[in-house]
JSON list of C-alpha atoms in Angstrom, two decimals:
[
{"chain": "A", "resi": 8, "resn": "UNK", "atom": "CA", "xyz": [39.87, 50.22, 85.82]},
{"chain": "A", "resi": 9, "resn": "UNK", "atom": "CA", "xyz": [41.75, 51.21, 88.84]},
{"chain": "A", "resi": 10, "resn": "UNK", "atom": "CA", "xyz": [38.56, 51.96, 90.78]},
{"chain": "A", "resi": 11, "resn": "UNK", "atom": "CA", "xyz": [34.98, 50.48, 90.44]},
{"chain": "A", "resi": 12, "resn": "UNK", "atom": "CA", "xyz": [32.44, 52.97, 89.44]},
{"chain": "A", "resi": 13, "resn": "UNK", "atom": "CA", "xyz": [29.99, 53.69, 86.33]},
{"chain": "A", "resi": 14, "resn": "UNK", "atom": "CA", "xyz": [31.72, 56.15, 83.45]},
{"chain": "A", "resi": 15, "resn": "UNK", "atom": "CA", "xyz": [31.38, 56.60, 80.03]},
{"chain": "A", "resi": 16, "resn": "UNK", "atom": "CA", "xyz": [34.42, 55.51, 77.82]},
{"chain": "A", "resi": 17, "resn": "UNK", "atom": "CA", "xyz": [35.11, 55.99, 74.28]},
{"chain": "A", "resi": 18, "resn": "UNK", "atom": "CA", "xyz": [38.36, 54.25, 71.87]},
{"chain": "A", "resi": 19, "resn": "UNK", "atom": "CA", "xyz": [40.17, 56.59, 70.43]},
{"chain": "A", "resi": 20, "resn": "UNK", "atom": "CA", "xyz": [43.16, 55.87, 68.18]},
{"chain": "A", "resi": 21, "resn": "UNK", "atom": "CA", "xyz": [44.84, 52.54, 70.51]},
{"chain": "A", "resi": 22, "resn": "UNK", "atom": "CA", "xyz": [43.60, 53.80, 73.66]},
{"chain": "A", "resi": 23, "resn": "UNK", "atom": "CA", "xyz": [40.08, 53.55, 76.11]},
{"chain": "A", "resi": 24, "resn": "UNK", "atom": "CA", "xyz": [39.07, 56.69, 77.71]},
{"chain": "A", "resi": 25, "resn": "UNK", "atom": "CA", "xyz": [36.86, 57.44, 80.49]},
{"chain": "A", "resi": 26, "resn": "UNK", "atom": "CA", "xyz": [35.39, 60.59, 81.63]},
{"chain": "A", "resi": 27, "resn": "UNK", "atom": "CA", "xyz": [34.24, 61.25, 85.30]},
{"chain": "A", "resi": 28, "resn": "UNK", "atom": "CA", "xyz": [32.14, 58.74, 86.64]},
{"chain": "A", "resi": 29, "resn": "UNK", "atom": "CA", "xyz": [29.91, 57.85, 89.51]},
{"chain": "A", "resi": 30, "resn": "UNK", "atom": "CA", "xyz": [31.09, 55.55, 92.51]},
{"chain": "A", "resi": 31, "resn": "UNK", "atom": "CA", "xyz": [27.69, 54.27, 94.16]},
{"chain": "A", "resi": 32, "resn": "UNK", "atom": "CA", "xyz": [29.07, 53.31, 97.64]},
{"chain": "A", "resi": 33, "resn": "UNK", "atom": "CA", "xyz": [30.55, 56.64, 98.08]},
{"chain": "A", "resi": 34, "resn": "UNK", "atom": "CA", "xyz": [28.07, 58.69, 96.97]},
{"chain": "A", "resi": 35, "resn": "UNK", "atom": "CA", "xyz": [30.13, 60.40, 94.77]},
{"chain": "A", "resi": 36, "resn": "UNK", "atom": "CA", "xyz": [30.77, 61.66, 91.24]},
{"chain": "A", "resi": 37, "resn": "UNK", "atom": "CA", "xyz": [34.81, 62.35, 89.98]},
{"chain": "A", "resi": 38, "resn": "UNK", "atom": "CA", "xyz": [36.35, 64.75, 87.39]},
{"chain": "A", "resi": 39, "resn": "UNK", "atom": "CA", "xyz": [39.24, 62.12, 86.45]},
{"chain": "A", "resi": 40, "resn": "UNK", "atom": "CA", "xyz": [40.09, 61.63, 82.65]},
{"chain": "A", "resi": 41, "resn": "UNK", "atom": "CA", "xyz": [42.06, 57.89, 82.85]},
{"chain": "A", "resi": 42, "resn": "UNK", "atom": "CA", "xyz": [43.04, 56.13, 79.34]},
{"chain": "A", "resi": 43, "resn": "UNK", "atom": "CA", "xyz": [43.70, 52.67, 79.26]},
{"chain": "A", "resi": 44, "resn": "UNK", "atom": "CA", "xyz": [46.98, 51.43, 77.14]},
{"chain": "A", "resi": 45, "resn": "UNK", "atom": "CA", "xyz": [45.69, 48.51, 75.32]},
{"chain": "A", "resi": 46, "resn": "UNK", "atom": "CA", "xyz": [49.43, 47.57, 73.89]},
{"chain": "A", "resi": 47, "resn": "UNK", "atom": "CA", "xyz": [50.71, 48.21, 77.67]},
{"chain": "A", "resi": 48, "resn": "UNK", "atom": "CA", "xyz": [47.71, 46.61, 79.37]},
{"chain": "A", "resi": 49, "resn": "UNK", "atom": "CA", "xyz": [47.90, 49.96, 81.99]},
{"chain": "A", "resi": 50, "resn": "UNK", "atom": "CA", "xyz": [45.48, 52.37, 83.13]},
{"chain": "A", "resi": 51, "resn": "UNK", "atom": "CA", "xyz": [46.79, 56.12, 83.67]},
{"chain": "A", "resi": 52, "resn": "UNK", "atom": "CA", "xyz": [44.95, 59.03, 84.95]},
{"chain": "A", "resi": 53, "resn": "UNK", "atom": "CA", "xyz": [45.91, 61.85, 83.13]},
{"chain": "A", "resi": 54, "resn": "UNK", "atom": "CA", "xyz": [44.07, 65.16, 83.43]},
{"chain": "A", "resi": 55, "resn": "UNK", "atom": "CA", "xyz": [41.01, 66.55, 85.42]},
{"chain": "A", "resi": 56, "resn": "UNK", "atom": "CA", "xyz": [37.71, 67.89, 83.84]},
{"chain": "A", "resi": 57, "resn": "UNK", "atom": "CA", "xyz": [36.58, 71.35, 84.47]},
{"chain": "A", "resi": 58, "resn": "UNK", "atom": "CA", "xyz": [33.53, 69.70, 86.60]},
{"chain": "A", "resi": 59, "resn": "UNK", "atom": "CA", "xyz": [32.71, 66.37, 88.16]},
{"chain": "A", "resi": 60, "resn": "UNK", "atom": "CA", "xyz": [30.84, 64.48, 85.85]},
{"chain": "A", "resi": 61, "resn": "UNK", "atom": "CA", "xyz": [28.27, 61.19, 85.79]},
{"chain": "A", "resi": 62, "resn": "UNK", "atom": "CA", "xyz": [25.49, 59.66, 83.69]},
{"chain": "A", "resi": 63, "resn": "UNK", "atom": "CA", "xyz": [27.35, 60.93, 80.42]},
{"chain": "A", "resi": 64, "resn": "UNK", "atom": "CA", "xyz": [27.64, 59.63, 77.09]},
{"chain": "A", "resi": 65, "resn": "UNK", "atom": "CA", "xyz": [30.67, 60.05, 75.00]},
{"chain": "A", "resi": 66, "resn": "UNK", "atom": "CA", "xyz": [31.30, 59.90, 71.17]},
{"chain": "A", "resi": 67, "resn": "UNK", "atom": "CA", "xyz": [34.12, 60.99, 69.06]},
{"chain": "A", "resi": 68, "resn": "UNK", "atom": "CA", "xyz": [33.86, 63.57, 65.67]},
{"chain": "A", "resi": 69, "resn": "UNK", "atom": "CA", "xyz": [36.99, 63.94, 63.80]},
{"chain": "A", "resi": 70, "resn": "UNK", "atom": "CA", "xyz": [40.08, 64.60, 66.58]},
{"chain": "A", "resi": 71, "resn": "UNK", "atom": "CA", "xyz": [37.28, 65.26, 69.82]},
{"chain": "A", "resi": 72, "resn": "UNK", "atom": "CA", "xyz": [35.74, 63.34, 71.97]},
{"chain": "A", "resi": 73, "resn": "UNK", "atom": "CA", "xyz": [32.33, 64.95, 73.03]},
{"chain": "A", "resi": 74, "resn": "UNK", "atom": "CA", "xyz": [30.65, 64.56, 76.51]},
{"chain": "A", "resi": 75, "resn": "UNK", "atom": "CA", "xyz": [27.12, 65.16, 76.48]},
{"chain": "A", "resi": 76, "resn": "UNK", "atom": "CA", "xyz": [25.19, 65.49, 79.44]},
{"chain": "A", "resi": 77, "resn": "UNK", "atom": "CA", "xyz": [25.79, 64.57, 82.96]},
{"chain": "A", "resi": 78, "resn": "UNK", "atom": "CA", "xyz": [23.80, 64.09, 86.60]},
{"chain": "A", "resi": 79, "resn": "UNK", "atom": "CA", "xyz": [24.58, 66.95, 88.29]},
{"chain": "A", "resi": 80, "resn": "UNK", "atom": "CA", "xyz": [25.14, 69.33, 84.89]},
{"chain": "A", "resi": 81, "resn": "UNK", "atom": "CA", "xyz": [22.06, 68.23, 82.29]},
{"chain": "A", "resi": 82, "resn": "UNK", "atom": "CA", "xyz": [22.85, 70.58, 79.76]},
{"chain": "A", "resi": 83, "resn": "UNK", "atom": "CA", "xyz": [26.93, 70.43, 79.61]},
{"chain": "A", "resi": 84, "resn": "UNK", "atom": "CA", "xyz": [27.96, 69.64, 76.29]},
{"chain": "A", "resi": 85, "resn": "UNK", "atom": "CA", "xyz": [32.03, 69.62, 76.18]},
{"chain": "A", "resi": 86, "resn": "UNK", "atom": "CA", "xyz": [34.45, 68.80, 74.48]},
{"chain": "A", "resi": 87, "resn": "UNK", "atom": "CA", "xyz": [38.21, 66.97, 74.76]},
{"chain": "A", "resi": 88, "resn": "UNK", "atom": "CA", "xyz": [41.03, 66.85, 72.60]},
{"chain": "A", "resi": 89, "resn": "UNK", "atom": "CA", "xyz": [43.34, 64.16, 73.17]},
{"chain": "A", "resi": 90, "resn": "UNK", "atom": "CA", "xyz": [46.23, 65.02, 71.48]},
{"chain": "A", "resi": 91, "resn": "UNK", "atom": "CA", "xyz": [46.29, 68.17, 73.48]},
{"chain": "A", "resi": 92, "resn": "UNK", "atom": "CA", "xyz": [43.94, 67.34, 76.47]},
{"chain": "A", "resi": 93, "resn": "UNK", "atom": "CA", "xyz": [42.50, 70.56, 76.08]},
{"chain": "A", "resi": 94, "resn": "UNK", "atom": "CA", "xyz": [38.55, 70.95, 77.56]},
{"chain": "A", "resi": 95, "resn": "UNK", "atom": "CA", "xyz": [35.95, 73.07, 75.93]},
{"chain": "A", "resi": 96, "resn": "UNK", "atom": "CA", "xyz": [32.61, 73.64, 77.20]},
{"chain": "A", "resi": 97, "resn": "UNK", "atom": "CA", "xyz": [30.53, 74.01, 73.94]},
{"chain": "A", "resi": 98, "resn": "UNK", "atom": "CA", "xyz": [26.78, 76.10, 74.22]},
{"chain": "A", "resi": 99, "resn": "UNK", "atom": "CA", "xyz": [23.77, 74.91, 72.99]},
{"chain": "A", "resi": 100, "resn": "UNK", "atom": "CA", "xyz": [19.95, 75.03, 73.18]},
{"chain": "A", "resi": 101, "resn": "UNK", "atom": "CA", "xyz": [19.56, 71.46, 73.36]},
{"chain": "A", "resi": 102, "resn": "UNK", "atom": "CA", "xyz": [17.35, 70.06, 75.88]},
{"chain": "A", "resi": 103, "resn": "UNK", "atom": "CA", "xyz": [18.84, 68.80, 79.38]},
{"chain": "A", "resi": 104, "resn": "UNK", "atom": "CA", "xyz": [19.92, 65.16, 79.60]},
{"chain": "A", "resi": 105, "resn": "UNK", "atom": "CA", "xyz": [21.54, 62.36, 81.81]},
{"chain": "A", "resi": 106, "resn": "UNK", "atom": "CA", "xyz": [21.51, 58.68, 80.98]},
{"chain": "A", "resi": 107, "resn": "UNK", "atom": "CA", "xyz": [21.43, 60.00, 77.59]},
{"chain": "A", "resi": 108, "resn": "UNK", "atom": "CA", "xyz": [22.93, 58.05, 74.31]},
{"chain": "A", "resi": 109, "resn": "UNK", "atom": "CA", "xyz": [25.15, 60.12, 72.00]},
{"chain": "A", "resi": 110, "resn": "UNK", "atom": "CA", "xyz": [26.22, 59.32, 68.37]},
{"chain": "A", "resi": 111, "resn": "UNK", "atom": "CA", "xyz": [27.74, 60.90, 65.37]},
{"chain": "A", "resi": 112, "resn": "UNK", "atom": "CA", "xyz": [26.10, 60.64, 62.32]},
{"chain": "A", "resi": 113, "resn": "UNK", "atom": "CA", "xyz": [27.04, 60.98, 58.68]},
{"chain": "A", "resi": 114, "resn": "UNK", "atom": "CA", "xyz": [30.70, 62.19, 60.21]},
{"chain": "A", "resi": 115, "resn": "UNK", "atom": "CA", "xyz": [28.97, 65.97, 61.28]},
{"chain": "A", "resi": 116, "resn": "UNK", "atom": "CA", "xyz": [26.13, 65.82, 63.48]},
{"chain": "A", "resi": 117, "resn": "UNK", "atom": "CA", "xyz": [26.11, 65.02, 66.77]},
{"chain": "A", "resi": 118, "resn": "UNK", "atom": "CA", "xyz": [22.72, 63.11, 67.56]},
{"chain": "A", "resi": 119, "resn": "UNK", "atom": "CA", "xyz": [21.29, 62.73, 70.89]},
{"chain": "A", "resi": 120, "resn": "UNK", "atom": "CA", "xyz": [18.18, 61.25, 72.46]},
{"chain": "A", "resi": 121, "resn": "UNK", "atom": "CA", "xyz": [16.47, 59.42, 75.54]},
{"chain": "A", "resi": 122, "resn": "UNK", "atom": "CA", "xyz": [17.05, 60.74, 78.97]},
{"chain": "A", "resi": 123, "resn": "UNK", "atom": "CA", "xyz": [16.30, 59.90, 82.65]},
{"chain": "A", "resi": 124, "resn": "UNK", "atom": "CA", "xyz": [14.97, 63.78, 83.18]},
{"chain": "A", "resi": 125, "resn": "UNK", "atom": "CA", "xyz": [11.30, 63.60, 83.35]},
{"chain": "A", "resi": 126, "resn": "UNK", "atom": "CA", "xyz": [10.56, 67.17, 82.22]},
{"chain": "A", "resi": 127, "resn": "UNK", "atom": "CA", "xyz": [9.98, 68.37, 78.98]},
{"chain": "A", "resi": 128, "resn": "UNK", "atom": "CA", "xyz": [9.36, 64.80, 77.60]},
{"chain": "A", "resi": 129, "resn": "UNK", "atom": "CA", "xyz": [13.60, 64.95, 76.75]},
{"chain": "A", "resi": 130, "resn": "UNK", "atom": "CA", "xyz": [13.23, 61.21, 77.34]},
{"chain": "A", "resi": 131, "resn": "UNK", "atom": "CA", "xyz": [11.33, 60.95, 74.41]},
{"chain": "A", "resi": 132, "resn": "UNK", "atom": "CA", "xyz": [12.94, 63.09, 71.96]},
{"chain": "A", "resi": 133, "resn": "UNK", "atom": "CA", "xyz": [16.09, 63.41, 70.18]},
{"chain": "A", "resi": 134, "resn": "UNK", "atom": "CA", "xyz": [18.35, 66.44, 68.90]},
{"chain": "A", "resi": 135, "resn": "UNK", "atom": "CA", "xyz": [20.57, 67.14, 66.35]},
{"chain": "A", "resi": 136, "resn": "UNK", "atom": "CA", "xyz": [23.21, 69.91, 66.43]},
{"chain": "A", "resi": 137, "resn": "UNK", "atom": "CA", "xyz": [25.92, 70.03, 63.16]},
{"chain": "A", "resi": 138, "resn": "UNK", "atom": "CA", "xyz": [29.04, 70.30, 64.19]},
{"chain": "A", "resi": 139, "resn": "UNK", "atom": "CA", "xyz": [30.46, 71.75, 61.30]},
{"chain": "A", "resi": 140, "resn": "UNK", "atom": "CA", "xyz": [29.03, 75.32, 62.56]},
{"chain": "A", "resi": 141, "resn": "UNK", "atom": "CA", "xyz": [31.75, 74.68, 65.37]},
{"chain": "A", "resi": 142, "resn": "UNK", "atom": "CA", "xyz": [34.53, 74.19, 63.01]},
{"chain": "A", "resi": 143, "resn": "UNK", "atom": "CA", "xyz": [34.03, 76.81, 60.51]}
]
């Protein structure tokens, strides 16, 4: 990576994304989208998201990638379409989360659980929201 820091990265077709990130000796969080050419062997920045982002997990559903969660924003759910690089923030009623772990299961719903946020017990629980209602 061009800069040291903790992100959240995801493959997606022959490239390595990462979303936002956290640089600890700065004290500060970024709203950079880089990809990293794995035939090339580069790393590009190319787009901003709409807010600066941390402690997220990323997974991808059909042609998205989804960011769920972040430090600053517990309860942003987005998502990002490579081919375009279009952001969407989606709603939800799903619990607040950072540090949480994201999957995709049974290629429609978008699973999430554990959390660093002491409230509610969302550290303890996990959610499941079908994506298909999204893509109707």
């Amino acid at each position: 990576m061009p800069n040291g820091m903790e992100t959240s990265g995801v493959v997606f077709g022959k490239f390595l994304y990462t979303f936002g990130g956290y640089d600890p000796f700065l004290h500060q969080s970024f709203d950079t989208i880089q990809r990293y050419d794995f035939e090339k062997n580069v790393w590009e920045k190319i787009g901003h998201l709409t807010k600066s982002i941390s402690a997220t997990d990323v997974c991808v559903y059909k042609n998205l990638i989804f960011l769920v969660g972040s430090y600053d924003y517990e309860g942003l759910i987005q998502s990002y379409n490579p081919l375009t690089q279009e952001i969407k923030e989606i709603e939800s009623n799903m619990k607040p989360r950072k540090h949480s772990a994201a999957g995709i299961f049974q290629n429609r719903y978008l699973v999430v659980f554990g959390s660093a946020i002491k409230s509610d017990n969302a550290g303890i629980s996990s959610q499941v929201v079908d994506l298909q209602q999204y893509f109707k």
